[in-house]
Short mmCIF file of C-alpha atoms in Angstrom, two decimals:
data_model
loop_
_atom_site.label_atom_id
_atom_site.label_comp_id
_atom_site.label_asym_id
_atom_site.label_seq_id
_atom_site.Cartn_x
_atom_site.Cartn_y
_atom_site.Cartn_z
CA UNK A 1 59.45 1.21 140.89
CA UNK A 2 59.59 -2.27 142.85
CA UNK A 3 57.22 -4.30 145.10
CA UNK A 4 57.70 -7.10 147.77
CA UNK A 5 57.37 -10.51 145.53
CA UNK A 6 57.55 -13.81 146.66
CA UNK A 7 58.23 -15.37 143.20
CA UNK A 8 57.08 -19.09 142.24
CA UNK A 9 59.90 -21.04 140.53
CA UNK A 10 60.14 -20.13 136.67
CA UNK A 11 58.15 -22.24 134.87
CA UNK A 12 55.79 -23.76 137.56
CA UNK A 13 52.51 -22.50 137.30
CA UNK A 14 50.43 -21.92 140.57
CA UNK A 15 47.32 -24.47 141.00
CA UNK A 16 44.99 -21.66 140.84
CA UNK A 17 46.11 -20.25 137.57
CA UNK A 18 46.01 -23.82 136.08
CA UNK A 19 42.41 -24.13 137.15
CA UNK A 20 41.46 -20.80 135.86
CA UNK A 21 43.01 -21.46 132.57
CA UNK A 22 41.41 -24.99 132.09
CA UNK A 23 37.66 -24.24 133.32
CA UNK A 24 37.15 -20.34 134.38
CA UNK A 25 35.30 -18.62 131.81
CA UNK A 26 36.31 -14.87 132.93
CA UNK A 27 34.02 -12.12 132.32
CA UNK A 28 35.07 -9.32 129.85
CA UNK A 29 37.95 -11.30 129.29
CA UNK A 30 39.94 -12.85 126.31
CA UNK A 31 39.91 -16.84 127.25
CA UNK A 32 42.60 -17.74 124.55
CA UNK A 33 45.75 -16.31 125.97
CA UNK A 34 45.68 -18.51 128.65
CA UNK A 35 47.56 -20.47 130.31
CA UNK A 36 50.66 -18.92 128.39
CA UNK A 37 49.80 -15.75 130.03
CA UNK A 38 49.39 -16.59 133.77
CA UNK A 39 45.73 -15.47 135.07
CA UNK A 40 46.22 -12.71 137.73
CA UNK A 41 45.29 -14.31 141.25
CA UNK A 42 44.02 -12.10 144.09
CA UNK A 43 44.03 -13.87 147.49
CA UNK A 44 43.06 -11.59 150.00
CA UNK A 45 42.34 -8.06 150.84
CA UNK A 46 42.57 -5.79 153.81
CA UNK A 47 41.57 -1.95 154.06
CA UNK A 48 42.48 -0.33 150.82
CA UNK A 49 44.92 -3.12 149.44
CA UNK A 50 44.73 -6.52 147.82
CA UNK A 51 47.63 -9.10 147.83
CA UNK A 52 48.13 -11.38 144.89
CA UNK A 53 49.30 -15.12 144.88
CA UNK A 54 52.95 -13.86 144.65
CA UNK A 55 52.79 -11.93 147.80
CA UNK A 56 52.41 -8.54 146.48
CA UNK A 57 50.59 -5.80 147.96
CA UNK A 58 48.46 -3.90 145.89
CA UNK A 59 46.52 -0.40 146.19
CA UNK A 60 42.78 -1.44 145.14
CA UNK A 61 42.58 1.93 143.09
CA UNK A 62 39.13 0.66 142.02
CA UNK A 63 37.44 -0.67 145.03
CA UNK A 64 37.06 -4.06 143.19
CA UNK A 65 34.80 -2.75 140.51
CA UNK A 66 33.49 0.48 142.10
CA UNK A 67 32.36 -1.60 144.84
CA UNK A 68 34.19 -2.11 148.20
CA UNK A 69 33.22 1.24 149.75
CA UNK A 70 34.15 0.25 153.05
CA UNK A 71 37.32 -1.46 152.38
CA UNK A 72 38.22 -5.08 152.27
CA UNK A 73 38.58 -7.61 155.31
CA UNK A 74 35.69 -5.91 157.57
CA UNK A 75 35.42 -8.77 159.99
CA UNK A 76 32.18 -7.17 161.43
CA UNK A 77 30.66 -7.72 158.17
CA UNK A 78 31.77 -11.51 157.97
CA UNK A 79 30.17 -11.86 161.59
CA UNK A 80 26.88 -10.71 160.22
CA UNK A 81 26.86 -12.87 157.27
CA UNK A 82 27.61 -16.02 159.70
CA UNK A 83 24.67 -14.71 162.06
CA UNK A 84 22.23 -14.63 159.17
CA UNK A 85 23.27 -17.63 157.36
CA UNK A 86 22.57 -19.59 160.66
CA UNK A 87 19.17 -17.81 161.26
CA UNK A 88 18.07 -17.75 157.64
CA UNK A 89 20.14 -18.16 154.78
CA UNK A 90 17.82 -17.94 151.96
CA UNK A 91 13.85 -17.13 151.20
CA UNK A 92 12.51 -15.33 148.19
CA UNK A 93 10.51 -12.12 148.08
CA UNK A 94 7.91 -13.73 145.89
CA UNK A 95 4.98 -12.60 147.72
CA UNK A 96 7.01 -13.07 150.83
CA UNK A 97 9.64 -11.42 152.92
CA UNK A 98 12.09 -11.71 155.71
CA UNK A 99 13.00 -9.16 158.54
CA UNK A 100 15.92 -8.23 156.89
CA UNK A 101 14.38 -7.50 153.53
CA UNK A 102 11.85 -5.61 154.72
CA UNK A 103 14.11 -3.34 157.07
CA UNK A 104 16.28 -2.66 154.16
CA UNK A 105 13.70 -1.53 151.99
CA UNK A 106 12.41 0.81 154.60
CA UNK A 107 16.03 2.28 155.09
CA UNK A 108 16.50 2.69 151.51
CA UNK A 109 13.25 4.30 150.96
CA UNK A 110 14.11 6.75 153.82
CA UNK A 111 17.69 7.52 152.50
CA UNK A 112 16.27 8.08 148.95
CA UNK A 113 15.05 11.70 147.85
CA UNK A 114 11.68 12.92 147.27
CA UNK A 115 8.95 10.03 147.39
CA UNK A 116 10.99 7.13 146.00
CA UNK A 117 9.64 4.88 148.49
CA UNK A 118 9.20 1.51 146.84
CA UNK A 119 12.18 -0.86 146.74
CA UNK A 120 12.46 -3.87 144.12
CA UNK A 121 15.43 -6.09 145.00
CA UNK A 122 17.69 -7.47 142.32
CA UNK A 123 21.26 -9.07 142.63
CA UNK A 124 23.16 -6.66 140.68
CA UNK A 125 22.97 -3.37 138.89
CA UNK A 126 22.32 -4.74 135.05
CA UNK A 127 19.34 -6.66 136.57
CA UNK A 128 18.15 -3.44 138.38
CA UNK A 129 18.29 -1.48 134.72
CA UNK A 130 16.44 -4.27 133.22
CA UNK A 131 13.47 -4.10 136.06
CA UNK A 132 13.43 -0.22 135.52
CA UNK A 133 12.82 -0.34 131.81
CA UNK A 134 9.95 -3.19 132.36
CA UNK A 135 8.42 -1.05 135.04
CA UNK A 136 8.23 1.87 133.03
CA UNK A 137 6.79 -0.19 129.96
CA UNK A 138 4.16 -1.63 132.15
CA UNK A 139 3.29 1.77 134.20
CA UNK A 140 2.55 3.12 131.09
CA UNK A 141 0.41 0.50 129.76
CA UNK A 142 -1.46 0.34 133.03
CA UNK A 143 -2.15 4.32 132.64
CA UNK A 144 -3.41 4.01 129.34
CA UNK A 145 -0.60 5.31 127.10
CA UNK A 146 0.60 1.81 125.90
CA UNK A 147 2.74 3.22 122.94
CA UNK A 148 5.20 4.79 125.16
CA UNK A 149 7.92 2.11 125.67
CA UNK A 150 11.03 3.47 124.08
CA UNK A 151 14.21 4.80 126.00
CA UNK A 152 16.69 7.74 125.58
CA UNK A 153 20.14 7.18 127.01
CA UNK A 154 23.60 8.94 126.08
CA UNK A 155 26.34 7.83 123.63
CA UNK A 156 29.02 5.76 125.20
CA UNK A 157 26.82 5.11 128.21
CA UNK A 158 27.05 1.69 129.97
CA UNK A 159 23.87 0.30 131.68
CA UNK A 160 24.49 -3.54 131.57
CA UNK A 161 24.72 -6.70 129.72
CA UNK A 162 21.29 -8.31 129.70
CA UNK A 163 19.47 -7.70 126.10
CA UNK A 164 17.05 -4.95 127.68
CA UNK A 165 20.11 -3.34 129.61
CA UNK A 166 22.28 -3.61 126.33
CA UNK A 167 19.42 -1.72 124.22
CA UNK A 168 19.79 1.19 126.80
CA UNK A 169 23.88 1.12 126.70
CA UNK A 170 25.38 3.30 123.86
CA UNK A 171 28.45 1.16 123.10
CA UNK A 172 27.75 -0.34 119.78
CA UNK A 173 30.90 -2.59 119.85
CA UNK A 174 29.51 -4.25 123.00
CA UNK A 175 26.54 -5.14 121.01
CA UNK A 176 27.47 -6.27 117.58
CA UNK A 177 28.25 -9.77 118.66
CA UNK A 178 24.81 -10.26 120.45
CA UNK A 179 22.39 -8.49 117.82
CA UNK A 180 19.68 -8.08 117.40
CA UNK A 181 18.96 -6.86 120.56
CA UNK A 182 15.92 -5.49 122.15
CA UNK A 183 14.57 -2.62 120.27
CA UNK A 184 13.40 0.69 121.61
CA UNK A 185 16.95 2.12 122.55
CA UNK A 186 17.97 5.68 121.25
CA UNK A 187 21.12 7.88 122.15
CA UNK A 188 21.67 11.48 122.84
CA UNK A 189 25.16 13.13 123.22
CA UNK A 190 26.90 12.61 126.60
CA UNK A 191 28.47 15.62 128.62
CA UNK A 192 32.27 15.08 127.62
CA UNK A 193 33.30 18.80 127.73
CA UNK A 194 36.66 17.63 126.81
CA UNK A 195 35.49 16.49 123.52
CA UNK A 196 33.37 19.96 123.12
CA UNK A 197 36.43 22.52 123.69
CA UNK A 198 33.90 25.37 122.07
CA UNK A 199 31.76 25.30 125.36
CA UNK A 200 34.96 25.42 127.63
CA UNK A 201 34.04 29.09 128.73
CA UNK A 202 30.72 28.24 129.29
CA UNK A 203 30.14 25.01 130.96
CA UNK A 204 26.22 25.90 131.56
CA UNK A 205 25.41 26.58 128.34
CA UNK A 206 27.07 23.07 127.36
CA UNK A 207 24.66 21.92 129.80
CA UNK A 208 21.83 23.31 128.08
CA UNK A 209 22.98 22.27 124.71
CA UNK A 210 23.30 18.66 126.00
CA UNK A 211 19.84 18.67 127.55
CA UNK A 212 18.26 19.99 124.58
CA UNK A 213 19.68 17.19 122.58
CA UNK A 214 17.60 14.79 124.76
CA UNK A 215 14.50 16.71 124.00
CA UNK A 216 15.37 16.46 120.45
CA UNK A 217 15.61 13.04 120.69
CA UNK A 218 12.37 12.68 122.27
CA UNK A 219 10.60 14.87 119.81
CA UNK A 220 11.92 12.93 116.97
CA UNK A 221 10.81 9.60 118.18
CA UNK A 222 7.60 11.04 119.29
CA UNK A 223 6.65 11.77 122.91
CA UNK A 224 3.87 9.30 122.78
CA UNK A 225 6.32 6.43 122.41
CA UNK A 226 9.20 7.49 124.75
CA UNK A 227 8.81 5.93 128.36
CA UNK A 228 12.04 6.84 130.01
CA UNK A 229 15.49 8.42 130.01
CA UNK A 230 18.17 6.92 131.63
CA UNK A 231 21.13 8.73 132.84
CA UNK A 232 24.06 8.21 135.45
CA UNK A 233 24.74 11.25 137.59
CA UNK A 234 28.49 11.04 136.31
CA UNK A 235 28.65 8.83 133.42
CA UNK A 236 31.11 5.98 133.90
CA UNK A 237 32.03 4.82 130.40
CA UNK A 238 33.95 7.41 128.24
CA UNK A 239 35.56 8.25 131.69
CA UNK A 240 33.79 10.05 134.50
CA UNK A 241 31.90 12.76 132.49
CA UNK A 242 30.27 15.29 134.99
CA UNK A 243 27.15 17.21 134.44
CA UNK A 244 27.59 20.59 133.76
CA UNK A 245 25.82 23.16 135.63
CA UNK A 246 21.85 23.29 135.18
CA UNK A 247 21.98 20.08 133.20
CA UNK A 248 19.70 17.91 135.22
CA UNK A 249 17.49 20.60 136.07
CA UNK A 250 16.80 21.02 132.54
CA UNK A 251 16.43 17.40 131.85
CA UNK A 252 14.05 17.10 134.85
CA UNK A 253 11.84 20.13 132.94
CA UNK A 254 11.88 17.98 129.71
CA UNK A 255 10.94 14.75 131.25
CA UNK A 256 8.10 16.42 132.93
CA UNK A 257 6.94 18.31 129.67
CA UNK A 258 6.57 14.90 127.86
CA UNK A 259 5.58 12.64 130.21
CA UNK A 260 8.99 10.60 130.45
CA UNK A 261 10.26 8.94 133.32
CA UNK A 262 13.62 10.09 134.47
CA UNK A 263 15.83 7.19 135.89
CA UNK A 264 18.72 7.99 137.65
CA UNK A 265 21.30 4.93 137.10
CA UNK A 266 23.39 5.06 140.18
CA UNK A 267 24.70 1.44 140.17
CA UNK A 268 28.39 3.07 140.68
CA UNK A 269 27.42 6.60 141.72
CA UNK A 270 25.18 5.68 144.90
CA UNK A 271 26.03 4.80 148.36
CA UNK A 272 29.04 7.68 148.80
CA UNK A 273 30.68 7.53 145.68
CA UNK A 274 30.31 11.20 145.14
CA UNK A 275 29.69 11.80 149.02
CA UNK A 276 25.96 11.31 149.17
CA UNK A 277 23.97 8.23 149.50
CA UNK A 278 22.36 8.83 146.16
CA UNK A 279 24.28 10.98 143.92
CA UNK A 280 21.04 12.76 142.40
CA UNK A 281 20.83 14.58 145.36
CA UNK A 282 24.26 16.09 145.05
CA UNK A 283 23.43 17.17 141.62
CA UNK A 284 20.05 18.49 142.47
CA UNK A 285 17.59 16.50 140.80
CA UNK A 286 14.84 13.87 141.89
CA UNK A 287 14.22 11.14 139.60
CA UNK A 288 11.25 9.07 139.18
CA UNK A 289 13.40 5.78 139.82
CA UNK A 290 16.63 5.13 140.96
CA UNK A 291 18.73 1.99 140.10
CA UNK A 292 21.61 0.99 142.50
CA UNK A 293 23.72 -1.86 143.44
CA UNK A 294 27.45 -1.93 143.97
CA UNK A 295 28.12 -0.09 146.90
CA UNK A 296 24.91 -1.00 148.97
CA UNK A 297 26.83 -3.98 150.58
CA UNK A 298 30.32 -2.89 149.70
CA UNK A 299 30.53 -6.30 147.75
CA UNK A 300 30.15 -8.44 150.79
CA UNK A 301 27.07 -9.68 149.19
CA UNK A 302 25.45 -9.71 145.72
CA UNK A 303 22.37 -7.20 146.07
CA UNK A 304 20.76 -4.43 143.77
CA UNK A 305 17.62 -2.65 143.72
CA UNK A 306 15.17 -0.42 141.90
CA UNK A 307 13.59 2.62 143.84
CA UNK A 308 10.50 3.73 142.58
CA UNK A 309 8.70 6.91 143.42
CA UNK A 310 4.78 6.96 144.70
CA UNK A 311 3.75 8.04 141.06
CA UNK A 312 5.46 4.77 139.44
CA UNK A 313 4.26 2.50 142.00
CA UNK A 314 0.44 3.83 142.21
CA UNK A 315 -1.04 2.01 139.23
CA UNK A 316 0.73 -1.31 140.38
CA UNK A 317 -1.16 -1.20 143.78
CA UNK A 318 -4.33 -1.43 142.16
CA UNK A 319 -6.57 -4.40 142.66
CA UNK A 320 -5.63 -7.34 140.57
CA UNK A 321 -2.35 -5.68 139.22
CA UNK A 322 1.02 -7.59 139.31
CA UNK A 323 4.62 -6.84 138.36
CA UNK A 324 5.20 -10.41 136.65
CA UNK A 325 8.97 -9.83 137.07
CA UNK A 326 11.69 -11.20 139.61
CA UNK A 327 14.90 -12.98 140.37
CA UNK A 328 15.63 -15.96 142.53
CA UNK A 329 18.42 -14.45 144.31
CA UNK A 330 16.86 -10.79 144.65
CA UNK A 331 17.12 -9.25 148.00
CA UNK A 332 18.88 -12.41 149.30
CA UNK A 333 18.79 -12.28 153.21
CA UNK A 334 22.26 -12.60 153.62
CA UNK A 335 23.28 -10.04 151.35
CA UNK A 336 20.27 -7.61 152.72
CA UNK A 337 21.63 -8.03 156.17
CA UNK A 338 25.22 -7.04 155.13
CA UNK A 339 23.87 -4.12 153.53
CA UNK A 340 22.22 -2.95 156.46
CA UNK A 341 25.69 -3.52 158.46
CA UNK A 342 27.44 -1.75 155.46
CA UNK A 343 25.40 1.24 155.71
CA UNK A 344 25.68 1.27 159.42
CA UNK A 345 29.51 1.35 159.09
CA UNK A 346 29.34 4.09 156.34
CA UNK A 347 27.15 6.14 158.34
CA UNK A 348 29.24 5.57 161.97
CA UNK A 349 32.49 6.37 160.09
CA UNK A 350 30.92 9.70 158.38
CA UNK A 351 32.42 8.29 154.88
CA UNK A 352 30.04 10.39 152.81
CA UNK A 353 31.54 13.64 154.84
CA UNK A 354 35.29 11.81 154.44
CA UNK A 355 34.67 12.18 150.38
CA UNK A 356 33.21 15.59 150.34
CA UNK A 357 36.09 16.69 152.78
CA UNK A 358 38.61 14.92 150.36
CA UNK A 359 37.31 15.03 146.85
CA UNK A 360 38.96 18.33 145.96
CA UNK A 361 42.36 17.03 147.35
CA UNK A 362 41.97 13.93 145.47
CA UNK A 363 41.08 15.77 142.09
CA UNK A 364 44.31 18.19 142.82
CA UNK A 365 46.74 15.26 143.40
CA UNK A 366 45.62 13.27 140.14
CA UNK A 367 45.58 16.73 138.44
CA UNK A 368 49.48 16.98 138.75
CA UNK A 369 49.64 14.14 135.84
CA UNK A 370 48.61 17.06 133.47
CA UNK A 371 52.35 17.66 133.05
CA UNK A 372 53.01 14.61 131.04
CA UNK A 373 52.79 14.81 127.35
CA UNK A 374 50.48 11.87 127.48
CA UNK A 375 47.80 13.24 129.77
CA UNK A 376 45.12 15.27 128.10
CA UNK A 377 42.50 15.55 130.79
CA UNK A 378 41.84 14.96 134.43
CA UNK A 379 38.24 14.90 135.47
CA UNK A 380 35.85 13.53 137.96
CA UNK A 381 33.88 14.00 141.40
CA UNK A 382 33.82 12.46 144.77
CA UNK A 383 36.13 9.24 144.60
CA UNK A 384 35.61 8.73 140.98
CA UNK A 385 37.95 10.03 138.63
CA UNK A 386 39.65 9.34 135.00
CA UNK A 387 42.76 10.21 133.27
CA UNK A 388 42.32 10.75 129.66
CA UNK A 389 45.23 9.52 127.50
CA UNK A 390 46.24 11.31 124.39
CA UNK A 391 48.29 10.74 121.44
CA UNK A 392 48.83 14.78 120.96
CA UNK A 393 48.10 17.16 123.65
CA UNK A 394 47.76 20.12 121.71
CA UNK A 395 45.07 18.72 119.18
CA UNK A 396 43.66 16.31 121.56
CA UNK A 397 43.99 13.52 119.02
CA UNK A 398 43.43 9.98 120.43
CA UNK A 399 45.09 6.85 119.55
CA UNK A 400 44.59 4.37 116.34
CA UNK A 401 43.17 0.85 116.89
CA UNK A 402 46.50 -0.40 117.05
CA UNK A 403 48.04 1.80 119.79
CA UNK A 404 44.91 1.24 121.73
CA UNK A 405 45.84 -2.59 121.44
CA UNK A 406 49.06 -2.16 122.60
CA UNK A 407 48.26 0.43 125.36
CA UNK A 408 45.16 -0.59 126.74
CA UNK A 409 44.89 -4.43 126.40
CA UNK A 410 48.53 -5.10 126.04
CA UNK A 411 50.59 -2.65 128.54
CA UNK A 412 48.95 -0.89 130.93
CA UNK A 413 46.58 -3.40 132.90
CA UNK A 414 49.93 -5.63 133.47
CA UNK A 415 52.21 -2.75 134.16
CA UNK A 416 49.94 -0.88 136.77
CA UNK A 417 49.18 -3.97 138.58
CA UNK A 418 52.91 -5.01 138.71
CA UNK A 419 53.91 -1.54 139.92
CA UNK A 420 51.18 -1.73 142.79
CA UNK A 421 48.11 -0.37 141.38
CA UNK A 422 44.84 -1.86 140.39
CA UNK A 423 42.59 0.49 138.51
CA UNK A 424 40.83 0.29 135.08
CA UNK A 425 42.18 1.38 131.65
CA UNK A 426 39.43 1.50 129.27
CA UNK A 427 39.01 2.60 125.69
CA UNK A 428 35.14 2.16 125.40
CA UNK A 429 35.20 5.86 124.23
CA UNK A 430 38.49 7.62 124.31
CA UNK A 431 41.42 5.90 126.17
CA UNK A 432 41.07 6.78 129.81
CA UNK A 433 42.47 5.33 133.35
CA UNK A 434 39.68 5.26 135.98
CA UNK A 435 40.40 5.31 139.76
CA UNK A 436 37.66 5.04 142.30
CA UNK A 437 39.31 3.66 145.57
CA UNK A 438 37.50 2.71 148.80
CA UNK A 439 35.97 5.55 150.64
CA UNK A 440 38.39 4.90 153.69
CA UNK A 441 41.40 6.39 151.31
CA UNK A 442 42.85 9.60 152.20
CA UNK A 443 46.00 11.50 150.99
CA UNK A 444 48.38 8.94 151.40
CA UNK A 445 46.65 6.48 148.85
CA UNK A 446 46.24 9.53 146.65
CA UNK A 447 49.95 10.33 146.78
CA UNK A 448 50.51 6.52 146.16
CA UNK A 449 48.18 6.44 143.05
CA UNK A 450 49.67 9.56 141.34
CA UNK A 451 53.03 8.35 141.93
CA UNK A 452 52.27 5.02 140.40
CA UNK A 453 50.24 6.43 137.59
CA UNK A 454 53.04 8.80 136.53
CA UNK A 455 55.78 5.94 136.64
CA UNK A 456 53.69 3.63 134.46
CA UNK A 457 52.37 6.55 132.19
CA UNK A 458 55.68 7.72 131.55
CA UNK A 459 56.69 4.06 130.48
CA UNK A 460 53.69 3.81 128.36
CA UNK A 461 54.67 7.02 126.50
CA UNK A 462 58.05 5.56 125.55
CA UNK A 463 55.80 2.85 123.70
CA UNK A 464 54.13 5.17 121.47
#
């Protein structure tokens, strides 16, 4: 498979790669391999595609980082940013507001399910999760239950990198270099049906079993000490674990029984990723708090939010009560204006419905990869899918540490990019490749992803 390349002369580094190697501390990246290995440089984007500094056109199969719902290069959004910047580039929401902040809060409250009507702005998803835990702790203190402070989340789930969000995150390897993290985070099993084949013929029973493990954790810790359960509608880390039938209905019952807040972490899942503004509605439950970010502005501005129900906000509205928490750039006016315009685009172009219309075809196209010996499972929902890679298809055996190093960090990222697809090889759980393209994509892009994945995974098979 070839792509159009405008090569730089051999041995002559691009100026950007040199600057990055010398000065840029990249996120979630190994710094020590540069400058020997040039830093990939992305220079522009248009629609569902990006271009690198060698002139290669690459399909953005991850929407940047599950973010760019409406695609790259939307000039109408650039114009919105310029207009808001000229009028008022910055003002905080620390006891004040601007027209765009108030308008976006009202719009999100209108779009959110049930009575989730109060919006607390952040600049990203981890901050939204941090805010939700702090709000839950203070909420229970305000209503006279000060011992309720613990959080139940799921094994292998990722909820952010701040010390509080890390405590909620179910990935031990992500925490070990930063321990001790904030106390109070406890784990229940996730909904990875592929790794529970005993439930293959009865996914509803699997949902009951997995939900009951959450109640078991609440009872073990003591209901008088547990403040919240944090769950993604479709769990990202580990590879797009979808909820079994009846799962969230049962979790909602459990939380109500033990007076525990249910937090729907929709940092990835909200704003059309699953064909709904908020994925909890698609999966049939109403949480007490939603955390969201990413697709709210399609990445054209840095913004996130915690959206709370009337139940949660009530004690904070009492005389003399404050929530002593906030962020300098939370609800940044330019990001808020961009979010409003982004939501307009999504509505006008009916992108939620586009996802619903195309999700089955997307899954079926990726499902063709199941004929490869290295592919064990294809799972997901909406425009959010994972291909799980296995060492042995019959036994579902995964890879050892050395094989993961060769495959996930050595071969796949560069090979996929070189072959024309930006997506995400990941082994925080078992080894998967995740795809989550912009919501403007259709069958042509699905076919392109499948063909590049097929070519690259066939090459990967030969390395094992």
